[in-house]
Short mmCIF file of C-alpha atoms in Angstrom, two decimals:
data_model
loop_
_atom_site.label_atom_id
_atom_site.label_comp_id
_atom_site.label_asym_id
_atom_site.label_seq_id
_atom_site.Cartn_x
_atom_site.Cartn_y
_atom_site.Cartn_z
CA UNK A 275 -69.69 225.31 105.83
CA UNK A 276 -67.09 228.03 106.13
CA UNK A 277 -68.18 231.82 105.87
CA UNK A 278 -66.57 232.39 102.64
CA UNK A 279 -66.62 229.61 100.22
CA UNK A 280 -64.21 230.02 96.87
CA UNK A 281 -65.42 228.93 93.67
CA UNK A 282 -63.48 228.30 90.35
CA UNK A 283 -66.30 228.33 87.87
CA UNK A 284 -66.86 232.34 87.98
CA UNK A 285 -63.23 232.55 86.92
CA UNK A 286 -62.85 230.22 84.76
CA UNK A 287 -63.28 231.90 81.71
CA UNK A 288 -61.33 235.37 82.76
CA UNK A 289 -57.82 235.91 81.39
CA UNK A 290 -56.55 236.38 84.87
CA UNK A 291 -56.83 234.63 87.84
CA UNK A 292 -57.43 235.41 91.60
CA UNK A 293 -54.06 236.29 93.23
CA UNK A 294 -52.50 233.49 95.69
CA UNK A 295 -52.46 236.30 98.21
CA UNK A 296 -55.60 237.28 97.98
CA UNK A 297 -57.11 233.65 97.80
CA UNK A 298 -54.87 232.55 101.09
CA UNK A 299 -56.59 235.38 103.21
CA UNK A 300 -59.95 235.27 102.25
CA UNK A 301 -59.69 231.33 102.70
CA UNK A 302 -58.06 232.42 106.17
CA UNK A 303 -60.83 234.69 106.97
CA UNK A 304 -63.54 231.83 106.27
CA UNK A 305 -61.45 230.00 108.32
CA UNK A 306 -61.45 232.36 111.52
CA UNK A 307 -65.14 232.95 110.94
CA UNK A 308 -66.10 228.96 110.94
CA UNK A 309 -64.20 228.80 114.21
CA UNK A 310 -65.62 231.89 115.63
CA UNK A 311 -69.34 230.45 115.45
CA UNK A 312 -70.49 229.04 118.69
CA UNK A 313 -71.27 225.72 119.74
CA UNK A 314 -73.95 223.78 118.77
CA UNK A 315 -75.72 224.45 122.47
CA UNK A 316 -76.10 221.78 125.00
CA UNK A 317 -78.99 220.60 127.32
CA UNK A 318 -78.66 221.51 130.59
CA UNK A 319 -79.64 218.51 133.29
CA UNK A 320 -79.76 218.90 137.20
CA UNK A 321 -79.36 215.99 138.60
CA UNK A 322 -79.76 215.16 142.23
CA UNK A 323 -77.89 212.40 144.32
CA UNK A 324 -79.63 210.21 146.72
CA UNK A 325 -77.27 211.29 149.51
CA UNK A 326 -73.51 212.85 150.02
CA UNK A 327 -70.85 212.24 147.35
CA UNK A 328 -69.58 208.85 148.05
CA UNK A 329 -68.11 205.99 146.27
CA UNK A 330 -71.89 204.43 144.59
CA UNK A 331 -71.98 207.06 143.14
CA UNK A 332 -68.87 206.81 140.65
CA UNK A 333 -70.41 206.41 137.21
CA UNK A 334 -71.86 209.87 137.23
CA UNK A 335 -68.93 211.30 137.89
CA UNK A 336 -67.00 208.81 135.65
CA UNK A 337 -69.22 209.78 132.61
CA UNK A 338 -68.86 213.76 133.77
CA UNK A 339 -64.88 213.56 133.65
CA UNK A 340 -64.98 211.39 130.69
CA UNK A 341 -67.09 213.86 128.22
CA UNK A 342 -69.47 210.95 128.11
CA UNK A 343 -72.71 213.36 128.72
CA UNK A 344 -70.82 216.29 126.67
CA UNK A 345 -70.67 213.57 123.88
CA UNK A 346 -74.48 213.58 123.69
CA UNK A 347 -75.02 217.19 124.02
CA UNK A 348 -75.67 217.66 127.73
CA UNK A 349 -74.37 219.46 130.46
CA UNK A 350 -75.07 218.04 133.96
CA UNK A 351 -74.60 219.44 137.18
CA UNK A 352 -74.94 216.99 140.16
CA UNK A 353 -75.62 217.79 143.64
CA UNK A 354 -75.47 216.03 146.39
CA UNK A 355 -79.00 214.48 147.88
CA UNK A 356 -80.44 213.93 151.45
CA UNK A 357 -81.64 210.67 151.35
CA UNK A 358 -83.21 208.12 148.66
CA UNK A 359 -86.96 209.51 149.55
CA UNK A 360 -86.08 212.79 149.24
CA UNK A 361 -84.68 213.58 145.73
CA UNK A 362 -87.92 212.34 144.01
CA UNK A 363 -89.91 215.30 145.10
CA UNK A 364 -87.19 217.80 144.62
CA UNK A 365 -87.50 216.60 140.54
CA UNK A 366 -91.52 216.39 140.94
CA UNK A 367 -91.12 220.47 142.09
CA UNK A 368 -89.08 221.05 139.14
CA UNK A 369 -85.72 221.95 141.27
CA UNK A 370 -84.22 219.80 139.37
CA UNK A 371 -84.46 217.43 135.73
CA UNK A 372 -82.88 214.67 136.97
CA UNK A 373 -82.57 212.15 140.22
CA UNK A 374 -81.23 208.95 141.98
CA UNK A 375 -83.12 207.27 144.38
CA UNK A 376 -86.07 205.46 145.51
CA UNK A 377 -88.16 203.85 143.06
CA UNK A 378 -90.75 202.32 146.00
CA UNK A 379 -91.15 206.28 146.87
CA UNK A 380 -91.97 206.78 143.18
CA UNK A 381 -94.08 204.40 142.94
CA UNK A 382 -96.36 206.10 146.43
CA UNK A 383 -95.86 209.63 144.19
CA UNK A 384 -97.23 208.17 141.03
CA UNK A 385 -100.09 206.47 142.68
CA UNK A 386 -101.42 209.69 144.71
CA UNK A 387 -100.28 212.46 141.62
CA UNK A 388 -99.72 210.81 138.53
CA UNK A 389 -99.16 214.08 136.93
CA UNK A 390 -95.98 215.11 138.95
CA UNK A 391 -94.33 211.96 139.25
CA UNK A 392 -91.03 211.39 137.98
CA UNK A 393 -90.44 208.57 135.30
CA UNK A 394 -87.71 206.02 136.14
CA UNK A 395 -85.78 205.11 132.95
CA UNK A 396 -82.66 203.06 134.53
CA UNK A 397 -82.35 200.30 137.69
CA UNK A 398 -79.19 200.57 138.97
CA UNK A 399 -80.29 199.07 142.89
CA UNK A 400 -81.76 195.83 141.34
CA UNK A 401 -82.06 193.84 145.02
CA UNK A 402 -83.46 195.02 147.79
CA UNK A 403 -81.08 196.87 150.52
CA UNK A 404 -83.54 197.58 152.95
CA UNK A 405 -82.85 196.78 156.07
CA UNK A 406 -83.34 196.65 160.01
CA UNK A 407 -80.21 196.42 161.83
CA UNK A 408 -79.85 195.90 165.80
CA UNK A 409 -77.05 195.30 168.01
CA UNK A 410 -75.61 191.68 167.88
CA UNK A 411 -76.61 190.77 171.36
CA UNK A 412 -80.22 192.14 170.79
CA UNK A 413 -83.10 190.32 171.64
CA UNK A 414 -84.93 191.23 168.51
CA UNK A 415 -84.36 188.66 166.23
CA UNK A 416 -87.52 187.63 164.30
CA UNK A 417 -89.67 190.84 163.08
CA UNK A 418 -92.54 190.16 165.35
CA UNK A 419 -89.83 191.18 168.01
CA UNK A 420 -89.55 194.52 167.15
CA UNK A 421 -93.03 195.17 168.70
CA UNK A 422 -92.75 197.34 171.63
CA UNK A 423 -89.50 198.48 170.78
CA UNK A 424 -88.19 201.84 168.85
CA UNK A 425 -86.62 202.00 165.55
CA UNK A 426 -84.93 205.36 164.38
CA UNK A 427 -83.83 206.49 161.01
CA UNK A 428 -83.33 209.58 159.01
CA UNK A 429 -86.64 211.19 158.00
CA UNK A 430 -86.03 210.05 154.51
CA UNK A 431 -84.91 207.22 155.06
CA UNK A 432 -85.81 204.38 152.46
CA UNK A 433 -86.14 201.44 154.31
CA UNK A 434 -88.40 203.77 157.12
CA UNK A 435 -90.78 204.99 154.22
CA UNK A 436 -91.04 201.28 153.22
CA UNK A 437 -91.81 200.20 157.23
CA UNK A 438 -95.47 200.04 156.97
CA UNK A 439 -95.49 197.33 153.67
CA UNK A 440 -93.03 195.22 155.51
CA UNK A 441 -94.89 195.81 159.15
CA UNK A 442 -97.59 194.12 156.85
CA UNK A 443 -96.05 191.74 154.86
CA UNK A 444 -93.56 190.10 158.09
CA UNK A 445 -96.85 190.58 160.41
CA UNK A 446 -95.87 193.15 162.91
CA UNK A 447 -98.48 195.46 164.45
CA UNK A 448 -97.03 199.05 163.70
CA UNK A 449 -99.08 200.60 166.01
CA UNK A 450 -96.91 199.04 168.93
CA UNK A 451 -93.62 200.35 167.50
CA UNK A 452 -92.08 203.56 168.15
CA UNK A 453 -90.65 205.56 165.24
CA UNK A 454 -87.82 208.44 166.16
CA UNK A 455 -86.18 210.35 163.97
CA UNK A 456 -82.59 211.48 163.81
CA UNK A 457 -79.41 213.15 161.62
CA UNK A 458 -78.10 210.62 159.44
CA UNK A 459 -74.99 210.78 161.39
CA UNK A 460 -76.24 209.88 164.36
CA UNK A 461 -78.29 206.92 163.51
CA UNK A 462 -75.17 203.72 164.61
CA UNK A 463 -74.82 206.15 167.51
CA UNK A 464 -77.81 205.63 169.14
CA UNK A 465 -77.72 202.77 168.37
CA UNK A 466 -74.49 201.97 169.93
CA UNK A 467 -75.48 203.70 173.30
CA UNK A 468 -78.79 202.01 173.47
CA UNK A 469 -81.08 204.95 172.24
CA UNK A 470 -82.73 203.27 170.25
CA UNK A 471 -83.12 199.25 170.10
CA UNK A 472 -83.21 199.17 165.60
CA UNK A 473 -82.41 201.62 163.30
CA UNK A 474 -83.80 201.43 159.53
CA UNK A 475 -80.97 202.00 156.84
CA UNK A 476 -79.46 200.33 153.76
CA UNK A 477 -77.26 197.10 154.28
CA UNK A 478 -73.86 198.90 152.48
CA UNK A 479 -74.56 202.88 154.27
CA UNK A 480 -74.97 201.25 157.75
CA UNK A 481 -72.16 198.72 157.90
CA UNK A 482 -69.99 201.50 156.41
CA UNK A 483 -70.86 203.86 158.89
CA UNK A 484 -70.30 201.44 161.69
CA UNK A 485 -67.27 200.52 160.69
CA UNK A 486 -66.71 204.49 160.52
CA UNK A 487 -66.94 204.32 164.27
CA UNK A 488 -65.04 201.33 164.84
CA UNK A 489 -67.48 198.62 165.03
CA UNK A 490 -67.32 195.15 162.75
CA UNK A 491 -70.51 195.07 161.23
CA UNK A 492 -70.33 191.20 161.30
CA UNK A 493 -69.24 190.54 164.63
CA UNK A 494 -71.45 193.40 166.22
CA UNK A 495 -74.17 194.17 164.17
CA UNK A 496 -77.56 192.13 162.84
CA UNK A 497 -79.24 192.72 160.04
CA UNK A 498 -83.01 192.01 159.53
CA UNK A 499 -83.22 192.62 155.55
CA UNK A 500 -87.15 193.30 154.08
CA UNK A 501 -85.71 191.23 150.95
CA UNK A 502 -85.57 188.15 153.32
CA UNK A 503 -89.28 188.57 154.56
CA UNK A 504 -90.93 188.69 151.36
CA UNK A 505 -90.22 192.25 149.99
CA UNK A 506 -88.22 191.61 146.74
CA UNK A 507 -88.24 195.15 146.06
CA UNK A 508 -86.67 197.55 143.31
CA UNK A 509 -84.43 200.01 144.71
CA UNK A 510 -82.82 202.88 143.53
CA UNK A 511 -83.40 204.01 139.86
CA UNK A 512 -82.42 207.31 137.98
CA UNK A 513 -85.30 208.67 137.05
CA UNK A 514 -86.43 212.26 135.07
CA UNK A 515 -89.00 214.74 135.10
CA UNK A 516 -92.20 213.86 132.86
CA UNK A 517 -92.50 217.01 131.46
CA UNK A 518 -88.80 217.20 130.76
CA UNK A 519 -88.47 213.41 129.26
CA UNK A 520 -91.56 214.01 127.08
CA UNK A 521 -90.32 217.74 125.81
CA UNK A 522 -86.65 216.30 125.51
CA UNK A 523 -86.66 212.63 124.59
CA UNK A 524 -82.98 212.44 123.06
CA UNK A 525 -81.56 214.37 125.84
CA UNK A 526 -82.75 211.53 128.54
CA UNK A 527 -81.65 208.86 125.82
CA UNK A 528 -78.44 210.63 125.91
CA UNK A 529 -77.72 210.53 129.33
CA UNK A 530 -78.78 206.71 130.40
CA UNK A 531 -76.47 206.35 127.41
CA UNK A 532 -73.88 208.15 128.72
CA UNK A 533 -74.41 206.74 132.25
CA UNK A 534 -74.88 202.62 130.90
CA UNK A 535 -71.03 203.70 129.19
CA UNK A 536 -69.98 205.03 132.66
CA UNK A 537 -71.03 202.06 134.66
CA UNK A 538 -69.27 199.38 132.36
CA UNK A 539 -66.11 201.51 132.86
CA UNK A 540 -66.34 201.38 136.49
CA UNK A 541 -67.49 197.57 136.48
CA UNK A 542 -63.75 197.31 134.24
CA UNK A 543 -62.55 199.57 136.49
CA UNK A 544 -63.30 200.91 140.03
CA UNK A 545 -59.92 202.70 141.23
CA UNK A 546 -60.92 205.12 137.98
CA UNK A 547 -64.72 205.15 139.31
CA UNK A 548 -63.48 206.20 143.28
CA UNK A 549 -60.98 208.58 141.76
CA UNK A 550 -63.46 210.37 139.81
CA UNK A 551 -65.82 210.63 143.76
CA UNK A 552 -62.40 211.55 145.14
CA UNK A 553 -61.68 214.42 142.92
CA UNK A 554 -65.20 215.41 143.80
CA UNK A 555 -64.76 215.13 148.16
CA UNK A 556 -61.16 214.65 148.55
CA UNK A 557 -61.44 214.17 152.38
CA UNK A 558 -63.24 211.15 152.34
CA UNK A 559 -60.81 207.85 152.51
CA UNK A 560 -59.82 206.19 148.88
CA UNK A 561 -59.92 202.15 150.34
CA UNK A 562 -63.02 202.69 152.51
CA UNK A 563 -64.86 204.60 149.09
CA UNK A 564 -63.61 201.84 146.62
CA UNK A 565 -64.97 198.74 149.37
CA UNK A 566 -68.06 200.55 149.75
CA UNK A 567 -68.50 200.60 146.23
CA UNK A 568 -67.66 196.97 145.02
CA UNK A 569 -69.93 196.27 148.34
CA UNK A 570 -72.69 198.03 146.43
CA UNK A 571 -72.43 195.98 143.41
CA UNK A 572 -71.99 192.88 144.82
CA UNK A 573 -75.23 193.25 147.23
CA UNK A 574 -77.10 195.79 145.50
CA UNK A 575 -76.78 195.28 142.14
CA UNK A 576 -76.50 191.70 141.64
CA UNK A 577 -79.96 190.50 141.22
CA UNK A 578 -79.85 186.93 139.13
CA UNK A 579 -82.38 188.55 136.83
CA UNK A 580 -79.39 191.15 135.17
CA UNK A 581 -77.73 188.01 133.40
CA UNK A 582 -81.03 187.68 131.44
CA UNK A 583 -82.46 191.43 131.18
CA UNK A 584 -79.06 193.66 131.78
CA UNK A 585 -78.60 196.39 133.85
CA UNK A 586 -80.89 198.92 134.15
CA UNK A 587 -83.78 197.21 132.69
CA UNK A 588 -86.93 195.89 134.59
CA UNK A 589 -88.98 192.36 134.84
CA UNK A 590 -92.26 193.99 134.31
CA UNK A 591 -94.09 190.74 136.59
CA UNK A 592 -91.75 192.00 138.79
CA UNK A 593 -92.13 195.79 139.47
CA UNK A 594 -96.38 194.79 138.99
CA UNK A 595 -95.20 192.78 142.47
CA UNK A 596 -93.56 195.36 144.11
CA UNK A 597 -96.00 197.70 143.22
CA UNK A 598 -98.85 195.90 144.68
CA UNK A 599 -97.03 195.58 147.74
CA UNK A 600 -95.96 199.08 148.48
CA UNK A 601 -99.67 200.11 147.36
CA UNK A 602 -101.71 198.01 149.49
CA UNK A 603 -99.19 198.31 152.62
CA UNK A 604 -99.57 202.93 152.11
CA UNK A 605 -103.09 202.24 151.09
CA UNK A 606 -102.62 203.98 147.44
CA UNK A 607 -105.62 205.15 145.85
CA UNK A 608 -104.52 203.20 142.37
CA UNK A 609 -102.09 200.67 141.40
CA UNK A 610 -99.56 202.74 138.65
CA UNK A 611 -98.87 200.12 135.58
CA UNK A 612 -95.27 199.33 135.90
CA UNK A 613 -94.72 201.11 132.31
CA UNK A 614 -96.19 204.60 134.13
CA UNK A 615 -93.40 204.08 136.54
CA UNK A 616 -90.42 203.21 134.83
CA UNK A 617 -89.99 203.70 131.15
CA UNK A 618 -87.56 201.16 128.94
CA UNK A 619 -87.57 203.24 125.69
CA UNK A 620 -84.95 205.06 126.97
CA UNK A 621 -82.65 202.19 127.41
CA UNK A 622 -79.56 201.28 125.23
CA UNK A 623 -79.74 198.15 123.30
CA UNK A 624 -79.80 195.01 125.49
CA UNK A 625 -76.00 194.09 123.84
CA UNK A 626 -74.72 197.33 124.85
CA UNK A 627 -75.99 196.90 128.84
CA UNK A 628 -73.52 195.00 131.32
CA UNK A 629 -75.15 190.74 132.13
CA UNK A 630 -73.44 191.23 135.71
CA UNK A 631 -71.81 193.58 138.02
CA UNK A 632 -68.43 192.30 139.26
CA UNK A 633 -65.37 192.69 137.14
CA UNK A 634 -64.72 190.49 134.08
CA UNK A 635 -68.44 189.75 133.61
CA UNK A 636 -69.53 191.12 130.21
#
């Protein structure tokens, strides 16, 4: 309602009435002071990346560019991450509200400190891209070869933090493998020169990063993937702050709503989703950033269970799976029900979620 509001009924009965003039500038001055109140305030979310800006990662920035999280009263700031283990305890110390990453390192959080662990509210990384990957003519080709040998990976690495459930699960004796860490740059490096004889990474960053170096991932590159040896795992899931998603439940409804609404529009749409990344890191290269993506939803995202559920959601039987496995392979002290791990209430109607990731699917 406007500062000043002008009624007739207090002059009605007078023998003169209110000058034009007069009327015109106080209606003016309600005017200017209606405009001159601030805006209704917005929430603030940090959200952090699973790794460097890259094309993935388009529908946050889509929905950024796009006033999609303005639209539902948020402002959000995203920062780049350092790996898909690594942003879930930066959001469990409160650096920041918001995250994208590892769901199977949520899942090891929840089970040891309930209290501090992050709540997952939408799957994006629906199949598993964990993977092993050794040089074509390697002589590891089953996982029981990999004993006696040494994997690297980044510190944070997903598929490394997951090593011990699979060691289990594909019956390898961990104790005979050697673990080395490295940058993330120099992982296809090393193991290029024969530094190390596997290195742990996800299907889509490795092949990309080869191919960064000049290799063909198909002609000179294997690929042992966990998914094939009995790990049908979640992957990575946005996920918020407890504390934050039980003091502000609209503002986390808001943003998987905004982000759901960003992720159609890149599905529609990718050259808008890498252009929004680009604008973001414009050294990177356009093709390579829009192939990695579409590579991403065709491998990562493309679980058969999305035509039935729709993005984002969960099958509960499921996540109970995957949790069993990653518990009993870390030796958890609990199992977390799959509802303390990832919560659906946040999620938009199933009508409004996408049945399939590649473009022209509704």
């Amino acid at each position: 309602m406007p500062a000043f509001q002008l009624s007739s009924t207090p002059f009605a009965s007078r023998p003169c009435r209110l000058p034009r003039l007069l009327a015109a500038a106080l209606l003016a001055a309600g005017g200017f002071a209606a405009s001159a109140l601030p805006a209704a305030a917005q929430t603030p979310v940090k959200l952090v990346l699973n790794w460097k800006y890259e094309g993935p990662q388009a529908w946050f920035f889509l929905a950024q560019d796009r006033g999609y999280f303005k639209a539902e009263g948020l402002d959000v700031e995203i920062d780049q991450g350092e790996g898909s283990a690594a942003s879930i305890p930066k959001v469990a110390a409160g650096a920041y509200q918001a995250g994208f990453g590892d769901v199977n390192a949520l899942i090891d959080l929840s089970a040891r400190r309930p209290a501090d662990a992050p709540v997952a509210v939408y799957m994006l990384y629906n199949t598993p891209p964990f993977t092993l990957v050794v040089k074509k003519d390697s002589p590891i080709r089953t996982p029981a070869d990999l004993e006696g040998k040494t994997i690297g990976g980044p510190a944070n690495d997903g598929a490394l933090k997951l090593f011990p459930a699979f060691a289990r699960i594909a019956k390898v004796d961990a104790a005979k493998v050697n673990i080395t860490n490295m940058a993330p740059n120099l992982r296809e490096q090393m193991l290029s020169r024969g530094q190390i004889d596997a290195a742990f990474g996800y299907v889509t960053t490795v092949s990309f990063s080869a191919k960064a170096m000049g290799l063909d991932p198909a002609k000179d590159l294997r690929f042992i993937r966990y998914g094939d040896h009995g790990m049908d795992l979640y992957s990575n899931t946005v996920f918020f702050s407890r504390s934050f998603a039980k003091e502000n439940p609209k503002a986390v409804q808001g943003f998987v709503k905004a982000l759901n609404r960003a992720v159609k529009d890149v599905i529609a749409d990718p050259d808008a989703g890498v252009a929004a990344v680009m604008k973001r890191e414009p050294l990177l290269k356009r093709d390579v950033e829009k192939e990695k993506l579409l590579a991403t939803l065709r491998n990562d995202m493309s679980h058969p269970e999305v035509a039935r559920i729709g993005l984002g959601d969960i099958d509960l039987e499921r996540m109970k799976r995957a949790i069993a496995i990653v518990a009993e392979a870390n030796q958890l002290p609990r199992l977390p029900a799959p509802e303390e791990v990832f919560d659906r209430g946040f999620l938009p109607a199933r009508a409004e979620r996408p049945s399939g990731t590649q473009a022209g699917q509704p």
